[in-house]
CSV table of C-alpha atoms and ligand atoms in Angstrom, one decimal:
chain,number,residue,atom,x,y,z
N,1,MET,CA,0.4,8.6,-133.8
N,2,LYS,CA,0.6,11.4,-136.3
N,3,TYR,CA,-1.4,10.8,-139.4
N,4,ASP,CA,-1.1,12.6,-142.7
N,5,TYR,CA,-4.6,12.0,-144.1
N,6,SER,CA,-3.8,14.1,-147.2
N,7,LYS,CA,-1.9,11.1,-148.6
N,8,ASN,CA,-4.8,8.7,-148.1
N,9,VAL,CA,-8.0,10.7,-148.5
N,10,LYS,CA,-9.7,10.5,-151.9
N,11,PRO,CA,-8.5,13.8,-153.4
N,12,TRP,CA,-11.9,15.3,-154.1
N,13,ILE,CA,-13.3,14.8,-150.5
N,14,PRO,CA,-11.6,17.8,-148.7
N,15,GLY,CA,-13.2,20.1,-151.3
N,16,LEU,CA,-16.8,19.0,-150.8
N,17,CYS,CA,-19.1,21.5,-149.3
N,18,CYS,CA,-21.2,20.4,-146.3
N,19,TYR,CA,-25.0,20.3,-146.0
N,20,THR,CA,-26.3,23.0,-143.7
N,21,PRO,CA,-29.5,21.8,-141.9
N,22,GLY,CA,-32.2,24.3,-140.8
N,23,LYS,CA,-31.8,25.7,-137.3
N,24,THR,CA,-33.8,24.2,-134.5
N,25,ILE,CA,-34.2,26.2,-131.3
N,26,LYS,CA,-36.6,25.1,-128.5
N,27,GLY,CA,-39.5,27.4,-128.1
N,28,TYR,CA,-39.1,28.9,-131.6
N,29,VAL,CA,-41.5,28.4,-134.6
N,30,LYS,CA,-39.4,26.4,-137.0
N,31,LEU,CA,-40.4,27.0,-140.7
N,32,ALA,CA,-37.0,26.1,-142.1
N,33,SER,CA,-36.8,22.4,-142.9
N,34,ASN,CA,-40.2,21.6,-144.6
N,35,GLU,CA,-41.2,19.3,-141.8
N,36,ASN,CA,-44.9,18.6,-140.9
N,37,ASN,CA,-45.2,20.5,-137.6
N,38,TYR,CA,-48.5,18.9,-136.8
N,39,GLY,CA,-46.5,15.8,-136.0
N,40,PRO,CA,-47.3,12.2,-136.9
N,41,ALA,CA,-50.5,10.2,-136.3
N,42,PRO,CA,-51.0,9.4,-132.6
N,43,LYS,CA,-50.7,5.7,-133.4
N,44,VAL,CA,-47.0,6.3,-134.1
N,45,ALA,CA,-46.1,7.1,-130.5
N,46,GLU,CA,-47.9,4.0,-129.3
N,47,ALA,CA,-46.1,1.9,-131.9
N,48,LEU,CA,-42.7,3.3,-130.8
N,49,ARG,CA,-43.4,2.5,-127.1
N,50,LYS,CA,-44.2,-1.1,-128.1
N,51,ALA,CA,-41.1,-1.4,-130.3
N,52,ALA,CA,-38.9,-0.5,-127.3
N,53,GLY,CA,-39.4,-4.0,-125.9
N,54,GLU,CA,-37.8,-5.6,-129.0
N,55,ILE,CA,-34.7,-3.7,-129.7
N,56,ASN,CA,-32.5,-6.7,-129.0
N,57,LEU,CA,-33.7,-8.0,-132.4
N,58,TYR,CA,-32.4,-6.9,-135.8
N,59,PRO,CA,-35.2,-5.2,-137.7
N,60,TYR,CA,-37.4,-8.0,-139.3
N,61,LYS,CA,-40.5,-6.2,-140.7
N,62,ASP,CA,-39.0,-4.8,-143.9
N,63,LEU,CA,-41.2,-6.9,-146.1
N,64,GLU,CA,-44.3,-6.0,-144.1
N,65,LEU,CA,-43.5,-2.3,-144.6
N,66,ARG,CA,-42.8,-2.8,-148.3
N,67,LYS,CA,-46.2,-4.5,-148.6
N,68,LYS,CA,-48.0,-1.6,-146.9
N,69,ILE,CA,-46.1,1.0,-148.9
N,70,ALA,CA,-47.0,-0.9,-152.1
N,71,GLU,CA,-50.7,-0.7,-151.1
N,72,TYR,CA,-50.3,3.0,-150.4
N,73,CYS,CA,-48.6,3.7,-153.8
N,74,ASN,CA,-50.7,1.2,-155.8
N,75,THR,CA,-47.8,-0.9,-156.8
N,76,ALA,CA,-46.2,-4.2,-155.7
N,77,PRO,CA,-43.7,-5.0,-152.9
N,78,GLU,CA,-41.2,-6.1,-155.6
N,79,ASN,CA,-41.2,-2.5,-156.8
N,80,ILE,CA,-40.1,-1.1,-153.5
N,81,ILE,CA,-36.9,-0.8,-151.5
N,82,THR,CA,-36.7,1.1,-148.2
N,83,GLY,CA,-33.9,3.4,-147.1
N,84,ASN,CA,-32.7,5.5,-144.3
N,85,GLY,CA,-34.6,8.6,-145.5
N,86,SER,CA,-34.5,9.7,-149.2
N,87,ASP,CA,-31.0,10.8,-148.5
N,88,GLU,CA,-29.9,7.1,-148.4
N,89,SER,CA,-32.0,6.4,-151.5
N,90,ILE,CA,-30.1,9.1,-153.4
N,91,ASP,CA,-26.8,7.7,-152.2
N,92,LEU,CA,-27.9,4.2,-153.1
N,93,VAL,CA,-28.9,5.1,-156.7
N,94,PHE,CA,-25.6,7.0,-157.2
N,95,LYS,CA,-23.6,4.1,-155.9
N,96,THR,CA,-25.4,1.6,-158.1
N,97,PHE,CA,-25.7,3.5,-161.4
N,98,LYS,CA,-23.0,5.2,-163.5
N,99,GLY,CA,-22.9,9.1,-163.6
N,100,PRO,CA,-22.4,11.8,-164.5
N,101,VAL,CA,-25.6,13.1,-162.8
N,102,LEU,CA,-27.6,15.9,-164.4
N,103,SER,CA,-29.9,18.0,-162.4
N,104,PHE,CA,-30.9,21.7,-162.3
N,105,ASN,CA,-30.2,24.8,-160.3
N,106,PRO,CA,-31.6,25.6,-157.8
N,107,THR,CA,-32.6,22.2,-156.4
N,108,TYR,CA,-31.9,20.0,-153.3
N,109,ALA,CA,-28.3,20.5,-152.4
N,110,GLU,CA,-27.6,16.9,-151.3
N,111,TYR,CA,-27.7,15.6,-154.9
N,112,GLY,CA,-24.4,17.5,-155.6
N,113,ILE,CA,-22.8,16.4,-152.3
N,114,PHE,CA,-23.7,12.7,-152.7
N,115,SER,CA,-22.6,12.5,-156.4
N,116,GLU,CA,-19.3,14.3,-155.8
N,117,ALA,CA,-18.6,12.3,-152.7
N,118,LEU,CA,-18.6,9.2,-154.9
N,119,GLY,CA,-16.4,10.9,-157.4
N,120,GLU,CA,-19.2,11.3,-159.9
N,121,LYS,CA,-19.5,14.5,-161.9
N,122,TYR,CA,-22.5,16.6,-161.0
N,123,LEU,CA,-24.0,18.8,-163.8
N,124,GLN,CA,-26.6,21.4,-163.4
N,125,ILE,CA,-28.5,23.7,-165.7
N,126,ASP,CA,-30.2,26.8,-164.5
N,127,LEU,CA,-34.0,26.9,-164.3
N,128,GLU,CA,-35.6,29.7,-166.2
N,129,LYS,CA,-35.7,33.2,-164.5
N,130,ASP,CA,-39.2,32.4,-163.1
N,131,PHE,CA,-37.9,29.0,-162.0
N,132,SER,CA,-39.9,27.0,-164.6
N,133,PHE,CA,-38.3,23.9,-166.1
N,134,PRO,CA,-36.2,24.4,-169.3
N,135,LEU,CA,-37.0,21.1,-170.9
N,136,GLU,CA,-35.2,21.6,-174.2
N,137,ARG,CA,-32.0,22.9,-172.5
N,138,TYR,CA,-32.2,20.0,-170.1
N,139,LEU,CA,-32.6,17.4,-172.9
N,140,LYS,CA,-29.6,18.9,-174.8
N,141,GLU,CA,-27.4,18.8,-171.7
N,142,SER,CA,-28.6,15.2,-171.0
N,143,ARG,CA,-26.2,13.9,-173.6
N,144,LYS,CA,-23.4,14.6,-171.2
N,145,ALA,CA,-25.0,12.6,-168.3
N,146,ASN,CA,-26.1,9.1,-167.5
N,147,ILE,CA,-28.3,9.8,-164.5
N,148,LEU,CA,-31.0,12.3,-165.2
N,149,LEU,CA,-32.3,13.6,-161.9
N,150,VAL,CA,-35.3,15.9,-161.4
N,151,CYS,CA,-37.0,17.0,-158.2
N,152,SER,CA,-40.8,17.4,-158.5
N,153,PRO,CA,-42.1,19.3,-156.6
N,154,ASN,CA,-38.8,20.9,-156.6
N,155,ASN,CA,-37.1,22.1,-153.4
N,156,PRO,CA,-36.7,25.1,-153.0
N,157,THR,CA,-38.8,26.5,-155.8
N,158,GLY,CA,-42.0,24.4,-155.4
N,159,GLY,CA,-42.5,23.9,-159.1
N,160,VAL,CA,-43.4,20.6,-160.7
N,161,LEU,CA,-42.7,18.8,-164.0
N,162,THR,CA,-45.6,17.8,-166.3
N,163,GLU,CA,-46.1,14.2,-167.3
N,164,LYS,CA,-45.3,15.2,-170.9
N,165,GLU,CA,-42.0,16.7,-169.8
N,166,LEU,CA,-41.0,13.6,-167.8
N,167,ARG,CA,-41.9,11.3,-170.7
N,168,ARG,CA,-39.6,13.3,-173.0
N,169,ILE,CA,-36.8,12.8,-170.4
N,170,LEU,CA,-37.6,9.1,-170.0
N,171,GLU,CA,-37.5,8.6,-173.8
N,172,GLU,CA,-33.8,9.4,-173.6
N,173,GLY,CA,-33.5,5.9,-172.2
N,174,LYS,CA,-31.1,6.9,-169.4
N,175,THR,CA,-31.4,6.2,-165.7
N,176,THR,CA,-34.1,8.7,-164.7
N,177,VAL,CA,-34.7,9.7,-161.1
N,178,VAL,CA,-37.6,11.7,-159.9
N,179,ASP,CA,-37.5,12.9,-156.3
N,180,GLU,CA,-41.1,13.1,-155.1
N,181,ALA,CA,-40.3,13.9,-151.4
N,182,TYR,CA,-43.1,16.5,-151.4
N,183,VAL,CA,-45.6,14.6,-153.6
N,184,GLU,CA,-48.4,14.5,-151.1
N,185,PHE,CA,-48.6,18.3,-151.1
N,186,HIS,CA,-49.0,18.2,-154.9
N,187,GLY,CA,-51.3,15.2,-155.2
N,188,THR,CA,-50.1,13.6,-158.4
N,189,SER,CA,-47.3,11.0,-158.5
N,190,PHE,CA,-45.5,9.7,-161.5
N,191,THR,CA,-45.6,6.1,-160.0
N,192,PRO,CA,-48.0,4.7,-162.7
N,193,LEU,CA,-45.2,5.4,-165.3
N,194,VAL,CA,-43.0,2.8,-163.6
N,195,LYS,CA,-45.0,0.0,-165.3
N,196,GLU,CA,-44.1,1.6,-168.7
N,197,TYR,CA,-40.5,2.8,-168.1
N,198,GLU,CA,-37.9,0.4,-166.8
N,199,ASN,CA,-35.5,3.3,-166.5
N,200,LEU,CA,-37.7,5.3,-164.0
N,201,ILE,CA,-36.7,5.5,-160.3
N,202,ILE,CA,-39.0,7.4,-157.9
N,203,LEU,CA,-37.8,8.5,-154.5
N,204,ARG,CA,-40.3,9.0,-151.7
N,205,THR,CA,-40.1,9.7,-148.0
N,206,PHE,CA,-42.0,9.6,-144.7
N,207,SER,CA,-40.1,12.7,-143.6
N,208,LYS,CA,-42.5,15.3,-145.0
N,209,ALA,CA,-46.3,14.5,-145.2
N,210,PHE,CA,-46.1,11.7,-142.7
N,211,ALA,CA,-44.0,13.8,-140.2
N,212,LEU,CA,-41.4,11.2,-139.5
N,213,ALA,CA,-38.2,13.2,-140.4
N,214,GLY,CA,-36.5,12.3,-137.2
N,215,LEU,CA,-36.8,8.6,-137.8
N,216,ARG,CA,-35.4,8.5,-141.3
N,217,VAL,CA,-37.6,6.4,-143.5
N,218,GLY,CA,-37.6,6.7,-147.3
N,219,TYR,CA,-38.4,4.3,-150.2
N,220,ILE,CA,-37.7,3.9,-153.8
N,221,ILE,CA,-40.3,2.8,-156.4
N,222,ALA,CA,-38.9,1.2,-159.6
N,223,ASP,CA,-38.9,-1.8,-161.8
N,224,PRO,CA,-38.1,-5.0,-159.8
N,225,LYS,CA,-34.9,-5.5,-161.8
N,226,ILE,CA,-33.7,-2.1,-160.6
N,227,ILE,CA,-34.8,-2.8,-157.0
N,228,LYS,CA,-32.8,-6.1,-157.0
N,229,LEU,CA,-29.7,-4.2,-158.1
N,230,LEU,CA,-30.1,-1.5,-155.4
N,231,ASP,CA,-30.7,-4.3,-152.8
N,232,ARG,CA,-27.1,-5.6,-153.5
N,233,VAL,CA,-25.7,-2.2,-152.5
N,234,LYS,CA,-27.9,-1.3,-149.6
N,235,PRO,CA,-26.7,-2.0,-146.0
N,236,PRO,CA,-29.1,-4.7,-144.8
N,237,PHE,CA,-30.5,-2.9,-141.7
N,238,SER,CA,-30.2,0.7,-142.5
N,239,VAL,CA,-33.9,1.3,-141.6
N,240,ASN,CA,-34.1,0.6,-137.9
N,241,ALA,CA,-36.9,-1.2,-136.1
N,242,PHE,CA,-38.4,2.0,-134.6
N,243,ALA,CA,-38.5,3.6,-138.0
N,244,ILE,CA,-40.2,0.6,-139.5
N,245,GLU,CA,-42.8,0.4,-136.7
N,246,ALA,CA,-43.5,4.2,-137.0
N,247,ALA,CA,-43.9,4.0,-140.8
N,248,LEU,CA,-46.3,1.0,-140.4
N,249,ALA,CA,-48.3,2.9,-137.8
N,250,ALA,CA,-48.4,6.1,-140.0
N,251,LEU,CA,-49.7,4.1,-142.9
N,252,GLU,CA,-52.4,2.6,-140.8
N,253,ASP,CA,-53.8,6.2,-140.3
N,254,LYS,CA,-53.5,7.8,-143.7
N,255,ARG,CA,-56.5,9.8,-142.9
N,256,TYR,CA,-54.6,11.7,-140.2
N,257,MET,CA,-51.8,12.5,-142.7
N,258,ARG,CA,-54.3,13.6,-145.3
N,259,GLU,CA,-56.0,15.9,-142.8
N,260,THR,CA,-52.7,17.6,-141.8
N,261,VAL,CA,-51.6,17.9,-145.4
N,262,GLY,CA,-55.0,19.4,-146.3
N,263,LYS,CA,-54.6,22.1,-143.6
N,264,MET,CA,-51.1,22.9,-144.8
N,265,ILE,CA,-52.2,23.2,-148.5
N,266,LYS,CA,-55.0,25.6,-147.4
N,267,ASP,CA,-52.5,27.6,-145.3
N,268,ARG,CA,-50.0,27.5,-148.1
N,269,GLU,CA,-52.3,29.6,-150.3
N,270,MET,CA,-52.9,32.1,-147.5
N,271,LEU,CA,-49.1,32.4,-146.9
N,272,TYR,CA,-48.5,32.7,-150.7
N,273,LYS,CA,-50.9,35.6,-151.0
N,274,ALA,CA,-49.5,37.4,-148.0
N,275,LEU,CA,-45.9,37.0,-149.2
N,276,LYS,CA,-46.9,38.0,-152.7
N,277,ASN,CA,-48.2,41.3,-151.5
N,278,LYS,CA,-44.7,42.2,-150.4
N,279,TYR,CA,-42.2,40.2,-152.4
N,280,ALA,CA,-41.7,38.3,-155.7
N,281,THR,CA,-43.1,35.0,-154.6
N,282,TYR,CA,-43.3,31.7,-156.5
N,283,PRO,CA,-46.3,29.4,-156.7
N,284,SER,CA,-45.7,26.2,-154.8
N,285,GLU,CA,-47.0,22.6,-155.0
N,286,SER,CA,-45.2,21.8,-151.8
N,287,ASN,CA,-45.2,22.6,-148.1
N,288,PHE,CA,-42.9,25.7,-148.5
N,289,ILE,CA,-42.9,28.9,-150.4
N,290,LEU,CA,-39.9,30.7,-152.0
N,291,ALA,CA,-39.8,34.5,-151.9
N,292,ASP,CA,-37.3,36.9,-153.3
N,293,VAL,CA,-37.1,39.6,-150.6
N,294,SER,CA,-34.9,42.0,-152.5
N,295,PRO,CA,-34.2,44.9,-152.3
N,296,GLN,CA,-34.0,43.7,-148.6
N,297,ARG,CA,-31.3,41.3,-147.9
N,298,SER,CA,-32.3,37.7,-147.1
N,299,GLU,CA,-29.9,37.7,-144.2
N,300,ASP,CA,-31.6,40.7,-142.7
N,301,VAL,CA,-35.1,39.3,-143.2
N,302,CYS,CA,-34.2,36.0,-141.5
N,303,ARG,CA,-32.5,37.8,-138.6
N,304,LYS,CA,-35.5,40.0,-138.0
N,305,LEU,CA,-37.8,37.0,-138.0
N,306,LEU,CA,-35.4,35.2,-135.7
N,307,ASP,CA,-35.6,38.1,-133.3
N,308,LYS,CA,-39.4,37.3,-133.2
N,309,LYS,CA,-38.6,33.6,-132.6
N,310,ILE,CA,-39.4,32.5,-136.1
N,311,ILE,CA,-36.9,30.4,-138.0
N,312,VAL,CA,-37.0,30.5,-141.8
N,313,ARG,CA,-34.4,29.4,-144.4
N,314,ASP,CA,-32.0,32.0,-145.7
N,315,LEU,CA,-31.1,30.8,-149.2
N,316,GLY,CA,-29.3,34.0,-150.2
N,317,LYS,CA,-28.4,34.4,-153.8
N,318,TYR,CA,-28.4,31.6,-156.3
N,319,PRO,CA,-25.7,31.4,-158.9
N,320,GLY,CA,-27.2,32.5,-162.2
N,321,PHE,CA,-30.2,34.3,-160.6
N,322,SER,CA,-30.5,37.8,-159.2
N,323,GLY,CA,-32.4,38.1,-156.0
N,324,GLU,CA,-32.3,37.5,-152.2
N,325,TYR,CA,-34.1,34.3,-151.5
N,326,VAL,CA,-35.9,33.1,-148.4
N,327,ARG,CA,-37.8,29.8,-148.1
N,328,VAL,CA,-40.7,29.6,-145.6
N,329,SER,CA,-42.1,26.2,-144.7
N,330,VAL,CA,-45.8,26.0,-144.0
N,331,GLY,CA,-46.3,25.3,-140.3
N,332,THR,CA,-49.4,24.6,-138.2
N,333,THR,CA,-52.2,27.2,-138.6
N,334,GLU,CA,-51.2,28.8,-135.3
N,335,GLU,CA,-47.5,29.1,-136.4
N,336,ASN,CA,-48.5,30.5,-139.8
N,337,LYS,CA,-50.5,33.2,-138.1
N,338,LYS,CA,-47.5,34.1,-136.0
N,339,PHE,CA,-45.4,34.3,-139.2
N,340,LEU,CA,-48.0,36.5,-140.9
N,341,GLU,CA,-48.0,38.9,-137.9
N,342,ALA,CA,-44.2,39.1,-138.1
N,343,LEU,CA,-44.3,39.6,-141.8
N,344,LYS,CA,-46.2,42.9,-141.3
N,345,ASP,CA,-43.2,44.4,-139.6
N,346,LEU,CA,-40.7,43.4,-142.3
W,1,PLP,C1,-36.2,17.2,-152.3
W,1,PLP,C2,-35.7,16.5,-151.1
W,1,PLP,N1,-35.3,15.2,-151.3
W,1,PLP,C3,-35.0,14.5,-150.2
W,1,PLP,C4,-34.9,15.1,-149.0
W,1,PLP,C5,-34.4,14.2,-147.8
W,1,PLP,O1,-35.4,13.5,-147.3
W,1,PLP,P1,-35.2,12.5,-146.1
W,1,PLP,O2,-35.6,13.1,-144.9
W,1,PLP,O3,-36.2,11.4,-146.5
W,1,PLP,O4,-33.8,12.0,-146.2
W,1,PLP,C6,-35.3,16.4,-148.8
W,1,PLP,C7,-35.2,17.0,-147.4
W,1,PLP,O5,-35.4,18.1,-147.2
W,1,PLP,C8,-35.7,17.1,-149.9
W,1,PLP,O6,-36.1,18.4,-149.8
């Protein structure tokens, strides 16, 4: 049967741009997707082995996980909803609340893809030249939007918002989303503000600090009224049983997570200094560092590193900014040393 999809597809879908994930090649050092290369706590593998015996059952431990997350975040289970990674959380918020969405540039590319896939307008304002947050311009533009979305620490720049800045945004009274995917590498969360602001939605994930990117577990922290609304939209079993067991096990050994995060923060400073000796480099509160490698071309730098079996992220040129950007994730200490060796030859 021939099928002319063009008559049936939502007209804006063919024009969407696709997300490009970081390359993974066996035997290479991957510093391209901001993962935690130390891997998860050993208890996780044990929990997954046990969970294999129960895969005939639908996942049934969501409440248990929400309770544990609530303890970890010093809030209540009613303030939590889980999702299939933060990516599902973003989608869920955009499905539930009215756009347009306002974010900034550069930031995590999926925001634009998810909002536009739903037919919502996606607005962005450029960060300042040094990638700091232009609060006044953002507030001015916020009049055109209904969802105000900020990423802190921001991917790919590594910068954070201050509480004072976030309060100013929240005072606009609009649906306000803070993506805290990398918060463990920064240390301070905006979660306590949820008690004060019913319009605040915080997105968190197990993909980064907890090293569970492959299992897809994220969660949202917000006022219980918002959580109930999101729950109407969320597919009931989007977080699978393995993911739940892994997240529970990871939360049982927070010390392990904190140790690996501690090592990465220490190494981040070492990588920052080394990169800064060579390139314009931006301070990061996350597990990655952004560098402007110009006058070299980002493409050439990434290719030379790839020849040495090191994968970093080529971010090229951003609209509105001059430069050639490369983002380097912080790996294990051993991997970081390999990167520093390779850096000498660039
Ligand atoms: C800022 C930000 N938010 C969300 C995500 C997606 O996280 P998850 O793996 O939980 O879907 C990423 C992934 O890189 C990210 O950088």
